[in-house]
Short mmCIF file of C-alpha atoms in Angstrom, two decimals:
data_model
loop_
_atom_site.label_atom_id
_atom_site.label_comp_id
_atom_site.label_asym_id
_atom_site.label_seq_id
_atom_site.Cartn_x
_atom_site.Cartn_y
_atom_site.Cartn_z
CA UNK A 1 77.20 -83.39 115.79
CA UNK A 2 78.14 -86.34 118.22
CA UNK A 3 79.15 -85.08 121.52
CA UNK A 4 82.80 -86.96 121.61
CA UNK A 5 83.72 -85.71 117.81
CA UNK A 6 82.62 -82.31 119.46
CA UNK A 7 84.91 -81.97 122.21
CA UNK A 8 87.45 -83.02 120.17
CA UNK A 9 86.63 -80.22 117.40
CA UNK A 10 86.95 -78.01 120.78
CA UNK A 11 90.42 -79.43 121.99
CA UNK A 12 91.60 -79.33 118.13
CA UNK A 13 91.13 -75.78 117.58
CA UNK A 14 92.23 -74.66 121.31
CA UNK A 15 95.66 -76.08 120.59
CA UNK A 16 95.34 -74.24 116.62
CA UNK A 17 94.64 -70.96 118.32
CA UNK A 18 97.87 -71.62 120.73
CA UNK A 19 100.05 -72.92 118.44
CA UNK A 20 99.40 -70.32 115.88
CA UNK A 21 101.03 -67.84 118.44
CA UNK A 22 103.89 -70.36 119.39
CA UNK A 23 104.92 -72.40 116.52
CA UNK A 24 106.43 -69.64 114.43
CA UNK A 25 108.13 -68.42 117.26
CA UNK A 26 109.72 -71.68 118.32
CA UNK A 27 110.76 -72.84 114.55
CA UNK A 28 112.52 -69.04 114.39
CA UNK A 29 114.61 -69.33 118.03
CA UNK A 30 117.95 -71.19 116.78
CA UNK A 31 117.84 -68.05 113.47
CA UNK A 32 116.14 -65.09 114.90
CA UNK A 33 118.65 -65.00 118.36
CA UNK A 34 121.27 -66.92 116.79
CA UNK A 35 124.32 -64.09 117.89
CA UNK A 36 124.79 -64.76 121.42
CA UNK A 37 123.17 -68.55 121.44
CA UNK A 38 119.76 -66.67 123.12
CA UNK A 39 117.68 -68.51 121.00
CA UNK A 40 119.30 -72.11 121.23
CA UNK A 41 119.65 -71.34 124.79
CA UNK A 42 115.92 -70.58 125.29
CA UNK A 43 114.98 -73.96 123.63
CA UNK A 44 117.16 -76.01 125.93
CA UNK A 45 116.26 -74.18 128.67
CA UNK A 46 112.83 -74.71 127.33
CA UNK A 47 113.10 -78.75 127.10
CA UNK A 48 115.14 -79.34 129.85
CA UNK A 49 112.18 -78.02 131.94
CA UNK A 50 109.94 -80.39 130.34
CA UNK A 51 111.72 -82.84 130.88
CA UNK A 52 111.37 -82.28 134.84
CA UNK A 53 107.88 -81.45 134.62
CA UNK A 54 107.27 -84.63 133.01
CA UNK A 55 108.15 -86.80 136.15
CA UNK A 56 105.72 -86.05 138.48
CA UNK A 57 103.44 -83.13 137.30
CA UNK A 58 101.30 -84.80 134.09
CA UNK A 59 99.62 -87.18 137.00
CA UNK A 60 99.15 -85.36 139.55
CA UNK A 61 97.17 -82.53 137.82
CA UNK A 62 95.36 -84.20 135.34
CA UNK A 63 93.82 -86.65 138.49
CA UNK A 64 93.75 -83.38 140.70
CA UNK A 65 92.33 -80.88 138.28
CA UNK A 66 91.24 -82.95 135.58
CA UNK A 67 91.77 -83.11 131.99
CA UNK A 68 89.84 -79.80 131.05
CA UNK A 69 91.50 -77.84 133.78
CA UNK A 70 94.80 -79.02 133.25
CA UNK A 71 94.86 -77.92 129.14
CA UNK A 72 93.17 -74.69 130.49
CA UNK A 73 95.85 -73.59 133.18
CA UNK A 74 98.62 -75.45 131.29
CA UNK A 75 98.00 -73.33 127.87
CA UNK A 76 99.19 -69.52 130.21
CA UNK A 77 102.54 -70.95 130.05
CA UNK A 78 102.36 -70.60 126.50
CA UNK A 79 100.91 -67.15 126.65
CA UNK A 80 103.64 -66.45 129.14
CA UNK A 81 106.50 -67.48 126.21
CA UNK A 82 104.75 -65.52 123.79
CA UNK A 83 104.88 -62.31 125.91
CA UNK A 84 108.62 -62.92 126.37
CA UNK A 85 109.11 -62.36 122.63
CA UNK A 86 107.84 -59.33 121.77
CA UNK A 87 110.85 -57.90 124.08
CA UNK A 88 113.57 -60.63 123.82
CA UNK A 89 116.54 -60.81 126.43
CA UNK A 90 117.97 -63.01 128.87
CA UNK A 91 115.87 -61.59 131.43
CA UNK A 92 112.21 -62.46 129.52
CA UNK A 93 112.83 -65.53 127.25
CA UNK A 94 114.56 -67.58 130.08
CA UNK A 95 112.07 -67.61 132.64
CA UNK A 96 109.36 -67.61 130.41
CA UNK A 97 110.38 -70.73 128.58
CA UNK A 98 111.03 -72.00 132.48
CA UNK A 99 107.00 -71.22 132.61
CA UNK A 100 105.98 -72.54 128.90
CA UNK A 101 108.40 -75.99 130.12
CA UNK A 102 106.26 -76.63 133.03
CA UNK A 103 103.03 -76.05 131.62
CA UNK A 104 103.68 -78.25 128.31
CA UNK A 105 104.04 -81.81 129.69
CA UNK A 106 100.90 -81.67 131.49
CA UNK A 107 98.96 -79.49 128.68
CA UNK A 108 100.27 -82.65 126.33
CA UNK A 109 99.40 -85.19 128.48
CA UNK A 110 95.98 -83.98 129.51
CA UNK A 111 94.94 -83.63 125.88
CA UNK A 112 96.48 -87.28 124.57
CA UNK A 113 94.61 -88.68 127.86
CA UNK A 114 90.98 -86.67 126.96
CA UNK A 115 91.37 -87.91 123.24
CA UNK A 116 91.92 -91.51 124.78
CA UNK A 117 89.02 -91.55 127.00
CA UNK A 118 87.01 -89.42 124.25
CA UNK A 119 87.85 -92.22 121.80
CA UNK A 120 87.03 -95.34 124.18
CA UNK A 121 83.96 -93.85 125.02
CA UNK A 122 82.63 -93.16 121.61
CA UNK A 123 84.12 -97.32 120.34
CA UNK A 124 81.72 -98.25 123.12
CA UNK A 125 78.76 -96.85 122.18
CA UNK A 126 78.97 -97.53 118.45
CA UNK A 127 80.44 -100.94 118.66
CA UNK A 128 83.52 -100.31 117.65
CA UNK A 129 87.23 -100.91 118.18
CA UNK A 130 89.24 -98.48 120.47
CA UNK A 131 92.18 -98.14 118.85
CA UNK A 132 90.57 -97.06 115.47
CA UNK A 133 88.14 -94.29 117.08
CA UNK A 134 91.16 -92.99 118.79
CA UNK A 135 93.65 -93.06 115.78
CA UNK A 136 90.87 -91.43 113.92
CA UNK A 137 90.49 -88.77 116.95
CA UNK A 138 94.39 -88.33 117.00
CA UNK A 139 94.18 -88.08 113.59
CA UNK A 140 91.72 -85.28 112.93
CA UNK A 141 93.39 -83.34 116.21
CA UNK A 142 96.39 -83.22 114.88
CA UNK A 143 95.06 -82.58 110.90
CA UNK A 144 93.64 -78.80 112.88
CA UNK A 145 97.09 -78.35 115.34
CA UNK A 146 99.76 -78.96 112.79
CA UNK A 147 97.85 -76.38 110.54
CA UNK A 148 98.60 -73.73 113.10
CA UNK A 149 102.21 -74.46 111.23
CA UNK A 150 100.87 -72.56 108.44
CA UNK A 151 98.95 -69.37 109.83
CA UNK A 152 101.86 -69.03 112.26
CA UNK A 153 105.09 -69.62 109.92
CA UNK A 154 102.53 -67.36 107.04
CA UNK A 155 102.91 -65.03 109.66
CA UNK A 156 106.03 -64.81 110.76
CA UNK A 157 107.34 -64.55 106.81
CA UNK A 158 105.10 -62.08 105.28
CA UNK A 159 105.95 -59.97 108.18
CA UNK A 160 109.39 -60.68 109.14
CA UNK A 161 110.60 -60.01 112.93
CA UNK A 162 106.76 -59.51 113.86
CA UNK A 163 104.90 -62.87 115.58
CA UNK A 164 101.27 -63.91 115.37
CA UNK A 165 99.43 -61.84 118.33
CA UNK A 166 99.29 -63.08 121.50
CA UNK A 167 95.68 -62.65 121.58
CA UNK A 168 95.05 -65.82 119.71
CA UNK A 169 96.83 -67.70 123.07
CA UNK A 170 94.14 -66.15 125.33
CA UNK A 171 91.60 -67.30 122.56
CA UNK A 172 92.44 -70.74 123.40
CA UNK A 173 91.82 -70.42 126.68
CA UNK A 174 88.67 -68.66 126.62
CA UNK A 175 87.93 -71.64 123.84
CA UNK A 176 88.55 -74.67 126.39
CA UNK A 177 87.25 -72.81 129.33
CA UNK A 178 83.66 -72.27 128.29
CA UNK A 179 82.64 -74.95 125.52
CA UNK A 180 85.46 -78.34 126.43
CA UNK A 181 83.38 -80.53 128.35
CA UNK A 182 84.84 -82.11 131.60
CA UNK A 183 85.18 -85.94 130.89
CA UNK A 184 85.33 -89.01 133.22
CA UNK A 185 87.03 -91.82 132.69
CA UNK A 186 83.90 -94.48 132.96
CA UNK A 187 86.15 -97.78 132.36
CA UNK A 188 88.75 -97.16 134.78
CA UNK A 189 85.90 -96.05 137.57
CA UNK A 190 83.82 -98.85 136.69
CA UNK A 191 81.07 -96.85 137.41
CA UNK A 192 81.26 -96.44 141.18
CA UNK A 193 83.18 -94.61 143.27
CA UNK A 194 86.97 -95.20 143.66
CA UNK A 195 89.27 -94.05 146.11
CA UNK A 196 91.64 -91.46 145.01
CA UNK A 197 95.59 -93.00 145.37
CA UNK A 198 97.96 -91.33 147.64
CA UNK A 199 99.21 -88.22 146.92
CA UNK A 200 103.16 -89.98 146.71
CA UNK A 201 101.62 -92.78 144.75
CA UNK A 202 100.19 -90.13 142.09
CA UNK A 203 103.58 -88.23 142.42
CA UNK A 204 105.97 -91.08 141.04
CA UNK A 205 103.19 -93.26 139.08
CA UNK A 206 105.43 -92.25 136.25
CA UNK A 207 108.26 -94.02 137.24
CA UNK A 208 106.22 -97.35 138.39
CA UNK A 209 104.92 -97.81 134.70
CA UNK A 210 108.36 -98.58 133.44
CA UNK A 211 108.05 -102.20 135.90
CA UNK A 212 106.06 -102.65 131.94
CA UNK A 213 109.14 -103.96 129.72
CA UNK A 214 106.66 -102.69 126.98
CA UNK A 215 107.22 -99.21 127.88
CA UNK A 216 111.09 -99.73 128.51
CA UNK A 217 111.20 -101.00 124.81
CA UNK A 218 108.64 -97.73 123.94
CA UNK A 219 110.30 -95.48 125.02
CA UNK A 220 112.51 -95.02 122.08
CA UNK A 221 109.69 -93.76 119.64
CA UNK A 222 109.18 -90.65 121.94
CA UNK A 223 112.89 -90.67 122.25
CA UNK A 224 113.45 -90.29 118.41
CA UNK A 225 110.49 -88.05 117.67
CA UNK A 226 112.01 -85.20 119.91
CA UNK A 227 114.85 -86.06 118.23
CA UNK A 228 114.05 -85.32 114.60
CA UNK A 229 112.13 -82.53 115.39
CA UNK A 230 114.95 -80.85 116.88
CA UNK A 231 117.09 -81.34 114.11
CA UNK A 232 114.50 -80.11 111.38
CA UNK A 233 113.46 -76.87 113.87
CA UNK A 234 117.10 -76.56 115.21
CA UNK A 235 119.53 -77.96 112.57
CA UNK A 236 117.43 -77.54 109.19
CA UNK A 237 116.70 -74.14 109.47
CA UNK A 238 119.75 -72.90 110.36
CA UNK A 239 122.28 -75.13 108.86
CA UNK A 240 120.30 -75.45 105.51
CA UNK A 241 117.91 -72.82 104.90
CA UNK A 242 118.86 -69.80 106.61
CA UNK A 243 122.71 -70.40 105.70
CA UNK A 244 121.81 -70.92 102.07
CA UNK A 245 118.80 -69.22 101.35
CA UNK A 246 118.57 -66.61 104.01
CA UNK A 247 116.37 -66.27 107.38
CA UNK A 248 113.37 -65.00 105.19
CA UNK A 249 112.55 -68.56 103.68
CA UNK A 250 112.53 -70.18 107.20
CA UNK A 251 108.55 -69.74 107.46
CA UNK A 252 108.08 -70.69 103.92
CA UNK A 253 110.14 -74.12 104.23
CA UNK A 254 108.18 -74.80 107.74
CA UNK A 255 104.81 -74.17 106.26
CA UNK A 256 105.34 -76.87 103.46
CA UNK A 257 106.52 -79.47 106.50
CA UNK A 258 103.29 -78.46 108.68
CA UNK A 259 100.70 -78.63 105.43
CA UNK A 260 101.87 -82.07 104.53
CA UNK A 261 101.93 -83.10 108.03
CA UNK A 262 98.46 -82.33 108.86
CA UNK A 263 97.02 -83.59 105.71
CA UNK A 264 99.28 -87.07 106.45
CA UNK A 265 97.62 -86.60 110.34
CA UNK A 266 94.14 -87.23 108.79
CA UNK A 267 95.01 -89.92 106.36
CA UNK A 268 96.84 -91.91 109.06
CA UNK A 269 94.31 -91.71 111.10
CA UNK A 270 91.53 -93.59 108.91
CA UNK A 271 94.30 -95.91 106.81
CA UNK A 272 95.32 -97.54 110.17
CA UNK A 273 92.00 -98.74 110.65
CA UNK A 274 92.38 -100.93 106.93
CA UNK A 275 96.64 -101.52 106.58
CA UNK A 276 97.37 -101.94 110.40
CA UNK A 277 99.81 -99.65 112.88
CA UNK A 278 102.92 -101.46 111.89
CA UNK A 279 102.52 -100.54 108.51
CA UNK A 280 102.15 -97.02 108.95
CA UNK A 281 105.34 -96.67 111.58
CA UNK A 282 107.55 -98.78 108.42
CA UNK A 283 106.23 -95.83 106.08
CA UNK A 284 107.53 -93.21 108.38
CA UNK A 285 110.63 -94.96 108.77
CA UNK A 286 112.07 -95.57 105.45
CA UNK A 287 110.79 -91.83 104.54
CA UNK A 288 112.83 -90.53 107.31
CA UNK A 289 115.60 -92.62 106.68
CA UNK A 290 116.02 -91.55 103.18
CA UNK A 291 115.62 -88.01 103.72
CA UNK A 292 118.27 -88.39 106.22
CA UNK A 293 120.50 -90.25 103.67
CA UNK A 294 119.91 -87.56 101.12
CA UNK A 295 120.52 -84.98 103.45
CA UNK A 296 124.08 -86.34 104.14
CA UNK A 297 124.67 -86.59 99.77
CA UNK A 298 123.36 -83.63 99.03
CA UNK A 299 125.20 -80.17 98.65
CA UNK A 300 122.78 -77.15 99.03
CA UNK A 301 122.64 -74.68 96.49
CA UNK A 302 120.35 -71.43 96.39
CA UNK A 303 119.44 -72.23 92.71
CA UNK A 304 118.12 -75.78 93.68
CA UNK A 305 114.64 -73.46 95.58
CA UNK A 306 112.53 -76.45 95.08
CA UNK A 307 114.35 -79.23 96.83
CA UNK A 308 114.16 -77.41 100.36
CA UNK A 309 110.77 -77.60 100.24
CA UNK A 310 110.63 -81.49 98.96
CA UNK A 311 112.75 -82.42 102.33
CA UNK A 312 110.74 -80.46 104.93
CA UNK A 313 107.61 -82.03 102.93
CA UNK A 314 108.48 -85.32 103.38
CA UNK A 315 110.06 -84.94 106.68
CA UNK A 316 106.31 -84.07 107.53
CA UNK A 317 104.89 -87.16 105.87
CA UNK A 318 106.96 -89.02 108.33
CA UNK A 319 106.00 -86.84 111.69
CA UNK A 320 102.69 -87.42 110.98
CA UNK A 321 103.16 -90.76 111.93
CA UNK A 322 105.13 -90.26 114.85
CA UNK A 323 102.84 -87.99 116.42
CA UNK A 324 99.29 -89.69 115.40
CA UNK A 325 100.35 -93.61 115.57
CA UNK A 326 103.04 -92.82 118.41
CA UNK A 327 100.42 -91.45 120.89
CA UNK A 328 97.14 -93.61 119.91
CA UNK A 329 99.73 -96.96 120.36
CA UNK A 330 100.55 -95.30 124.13
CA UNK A 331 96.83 -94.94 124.79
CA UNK A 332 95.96 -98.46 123.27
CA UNK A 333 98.73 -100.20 125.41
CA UNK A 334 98.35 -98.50 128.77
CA UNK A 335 94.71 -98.18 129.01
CA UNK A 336 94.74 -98.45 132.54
CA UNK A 337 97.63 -95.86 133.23
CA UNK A 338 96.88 -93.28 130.67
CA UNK A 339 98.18 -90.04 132.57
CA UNK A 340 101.59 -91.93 133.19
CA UNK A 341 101.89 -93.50 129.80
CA UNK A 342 101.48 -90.13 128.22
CA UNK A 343 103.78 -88.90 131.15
CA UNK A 344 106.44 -90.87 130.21
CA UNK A 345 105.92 -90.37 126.49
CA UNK A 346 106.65 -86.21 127.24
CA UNK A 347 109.52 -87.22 129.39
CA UNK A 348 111.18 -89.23 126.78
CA UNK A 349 110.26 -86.76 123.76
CA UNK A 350 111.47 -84.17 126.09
CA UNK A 351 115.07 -85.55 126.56
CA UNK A 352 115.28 -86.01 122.33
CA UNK A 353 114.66 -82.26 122.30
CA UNK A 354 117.18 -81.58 124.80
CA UNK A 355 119.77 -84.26 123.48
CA UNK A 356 119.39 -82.80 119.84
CA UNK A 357 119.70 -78.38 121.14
CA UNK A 358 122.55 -79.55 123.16
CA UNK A 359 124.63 -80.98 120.92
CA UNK A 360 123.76 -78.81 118.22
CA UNK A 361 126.37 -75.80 118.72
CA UNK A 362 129.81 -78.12 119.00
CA UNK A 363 128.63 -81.68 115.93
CA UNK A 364 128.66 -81.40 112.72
CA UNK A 365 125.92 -81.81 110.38
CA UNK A 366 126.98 -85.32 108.87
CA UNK A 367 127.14 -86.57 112.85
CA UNK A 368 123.77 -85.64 114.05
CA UNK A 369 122.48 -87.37 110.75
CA UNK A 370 124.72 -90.57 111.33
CA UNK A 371 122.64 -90.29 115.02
CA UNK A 372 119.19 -89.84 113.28
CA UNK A 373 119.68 -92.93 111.31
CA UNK A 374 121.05 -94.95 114.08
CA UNK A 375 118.43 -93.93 116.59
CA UNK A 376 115.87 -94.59 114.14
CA UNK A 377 117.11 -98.08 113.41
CA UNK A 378 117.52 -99.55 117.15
CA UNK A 379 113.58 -97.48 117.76
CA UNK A 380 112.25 -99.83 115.00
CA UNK A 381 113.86 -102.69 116.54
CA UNK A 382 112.17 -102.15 119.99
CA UNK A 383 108.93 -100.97 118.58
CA UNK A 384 108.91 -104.08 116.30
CA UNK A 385 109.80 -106.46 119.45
CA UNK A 386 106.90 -104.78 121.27
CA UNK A 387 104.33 -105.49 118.30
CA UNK A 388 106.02 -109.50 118.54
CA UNK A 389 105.39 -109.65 122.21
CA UNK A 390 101.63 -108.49 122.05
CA UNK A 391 101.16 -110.78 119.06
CA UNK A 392 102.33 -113.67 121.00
CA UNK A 393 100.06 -112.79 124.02
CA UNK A 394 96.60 -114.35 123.13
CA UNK A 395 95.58 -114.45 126.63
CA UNK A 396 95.45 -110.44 126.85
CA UNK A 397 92.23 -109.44 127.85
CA UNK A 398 89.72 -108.48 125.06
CA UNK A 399 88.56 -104.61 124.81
CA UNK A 400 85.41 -103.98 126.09
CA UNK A 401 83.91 -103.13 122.66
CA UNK A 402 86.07 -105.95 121.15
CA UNK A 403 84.32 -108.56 123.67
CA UNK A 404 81.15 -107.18 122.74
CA UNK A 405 81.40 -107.46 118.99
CA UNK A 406 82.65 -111.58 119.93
CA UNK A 407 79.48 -112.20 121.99
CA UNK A 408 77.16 -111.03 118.92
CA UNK A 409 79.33 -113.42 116.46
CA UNK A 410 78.61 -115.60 118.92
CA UNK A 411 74.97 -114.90 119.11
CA UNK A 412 74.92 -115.31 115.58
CA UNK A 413 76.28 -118.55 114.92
CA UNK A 414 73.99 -120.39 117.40
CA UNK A 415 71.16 -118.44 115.65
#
């Protein structure tokens, strides 16, 4: 097997062995605590720590500790939530979640920047464009992690008020530790040795990027995806399933939205390569934006079983794209500044989780859908200005690969 596709097999199942422990646990917060706001607390508490996190630690320990490292010491936050569950109180979810929110930014951004660098290095050895060997790499990562959606929801339902074991977390450790290979960076080190930047340039190289009116513009996709994912693990649970259906179909309705979104992961990844990025981000707007129109029409009714399962289906179709095409475009863009790009992109997707868990106990469901929509429309605006200004900028430098494959036209013609 080649060595890149590998590591990324390695990275892919550490985060399915993880997330099989967390992801039931998160999607069940907001219905299994629900009494004295514990569980909506938790996941505030959660994101708003994230959200700090995300301004100065991503940079600082992916260049200190390095990707592998980083993912490795990151992940015991997660272990550290987990824990907190099997004996739930204000005293164990609370600082745990403070624990799992300071380890996720940099777990995320370590393993967005290794698939980057994993993806560059493999276009450059087999002639090919970057940004298709990492949407293909983003793509079959996130085909393995969102299928942790299924063993861990499975779990949770078939044995309701238990939680996948926390052995599986310590798995993923063990995984990354011993077989993830440590991986440098060749384009941005040229080859040679470079001096390491200040430790207070490192610290706030987050808030430099955004000097890029790019990312300004950008910053709304992140923005929106924490967004909708709060609402469908925060608001459609609970407002939908669990009031209509009962707490018992929760796992069963998130299973359907994690299948679909791994399987769309995958197909994303290769179709970009043939239809084009901006194609795949209209797809995954005008499915979200009808599901969110239907959701504000539509009356639920425990006799209508099937249609739960259509709208967390196709609310999947849509994330797929926001998490494989949102994080291969950051990579693409901000070659040079990977570990703040993907920094920022946390930070940002961090502060839609927050916005969406802290409004959700005092708006009604018709209002945070009239803010989905809206959202949505002004991030499709920006994104499509961004796509207008890099299509009007023919004197951006060439990929390496890309000026490669121009030479040997080149070659070709005079031949």
């Amino acid at each position: 097997m080649e060595r890149s596709l590998r590591n990324v097999l390695v990275v892919s199942s550490g985060f399915l062995l993880l997330f099989t422990a967390y992801g039931g646990l998160q999607n069940l917060q907001s219905s299994l605590y629900s009494e004295d706001g514990l569980g909506m607390s938790a996941l505030s508490t959660l994101y708003g720590t994230v959200l700090l996190s995300s301004m100065f630690l991503p940079p600082l320990l992916i260049r200190s500790l390095g990707c592998k490292w980083t993912i490795a010491v990151s992940m015991c936050g997660y272990v550290a939530f987990s824990l907190g569950n099997f004996s739930a109180s204000w005293y164990t979810l609370i600082p745990t979640s403070i624990l799992l929110g300071l380890g996720a930014a940099p777990l995320w951004s370590a393993q967005c920047t290794y698939l980057t660098i994993a993806g560059n290095a493999r276009a450059r050895k087999a002639g090919k464009l970057s940004k298709d060997v990492v949407n293909q790499y983003f793509g079959i990562f996130f085909l393995i992690f969102q299928s942790s959606g299924v063993w861990g929801n499975l779990i949770s339902s078939l044995v309701f008020g238990q939680t996948p074991s926390k052995g599986s977390g310590v798995l993923a450790i063990l995984l990354i530790v011993v077989f993830l290979e440590n991986i440098q960076d060749v384009q941005r080190e040229g080859g040679g040795e470079r001096k390491s930047p200040p430790f207070w340039s490192t610290l706030l190289s987050t808030f430099k990027l955004f000097r890029d009116k790019r990312l300004c513009l950008l910053t709304l996709l992140p923005l929106y995806s924490g967004l909708q994912q709060g609402f469908l693990s925060g608001e459609y649970t609970r407002s939908y399933v669990t009031c209509t259906l009962g707490i018992q179909y929760v796992g069963y309705v998130m299973i359907c939205f994690s299948a679909t979104d791994s399987l769309c992961s995958l197909l994303y990844g290769k179709l970009s390569q043939y239809t084009g990025r901006v194609a795949i981000f209209a797809l995954g707007a005008a499915t979200q934006l009808c599901c969110s129109v239907a959701l504000l029409l539509w009356t639920p009714h425990p006799d209508q079983l099937a249609v739960f399962f259509v709208f967390s289906g196709l609310w999947g179709v849509a994330d797929a794209v926001w998490q494989t095409q949102n994080n291969a475009l950051f990579g693409v863009l901000f070659e040079e500044n990977k570990e703040s790009a993907f920094a920022s992109y946390r930070l940002f997707e961090a502060l839609g989780f927050v916005i969406a868990f802290g409004y959700s106990t005092f708006l009604c469901v018709y209002v945070k859908l009239y803010i989905l929509i809206g959202v949505l429309s002004v991030t499709m605006v920006a994104y499509g200005t961004v796509e207008y200004l890099e299509s009007e900028n023919p004197g951006r430098p060439l990929e390496p690969t890309q000026a490669c494959q121009e030479e040997v036209k080149e070659i070709q013609t005079k031949m």
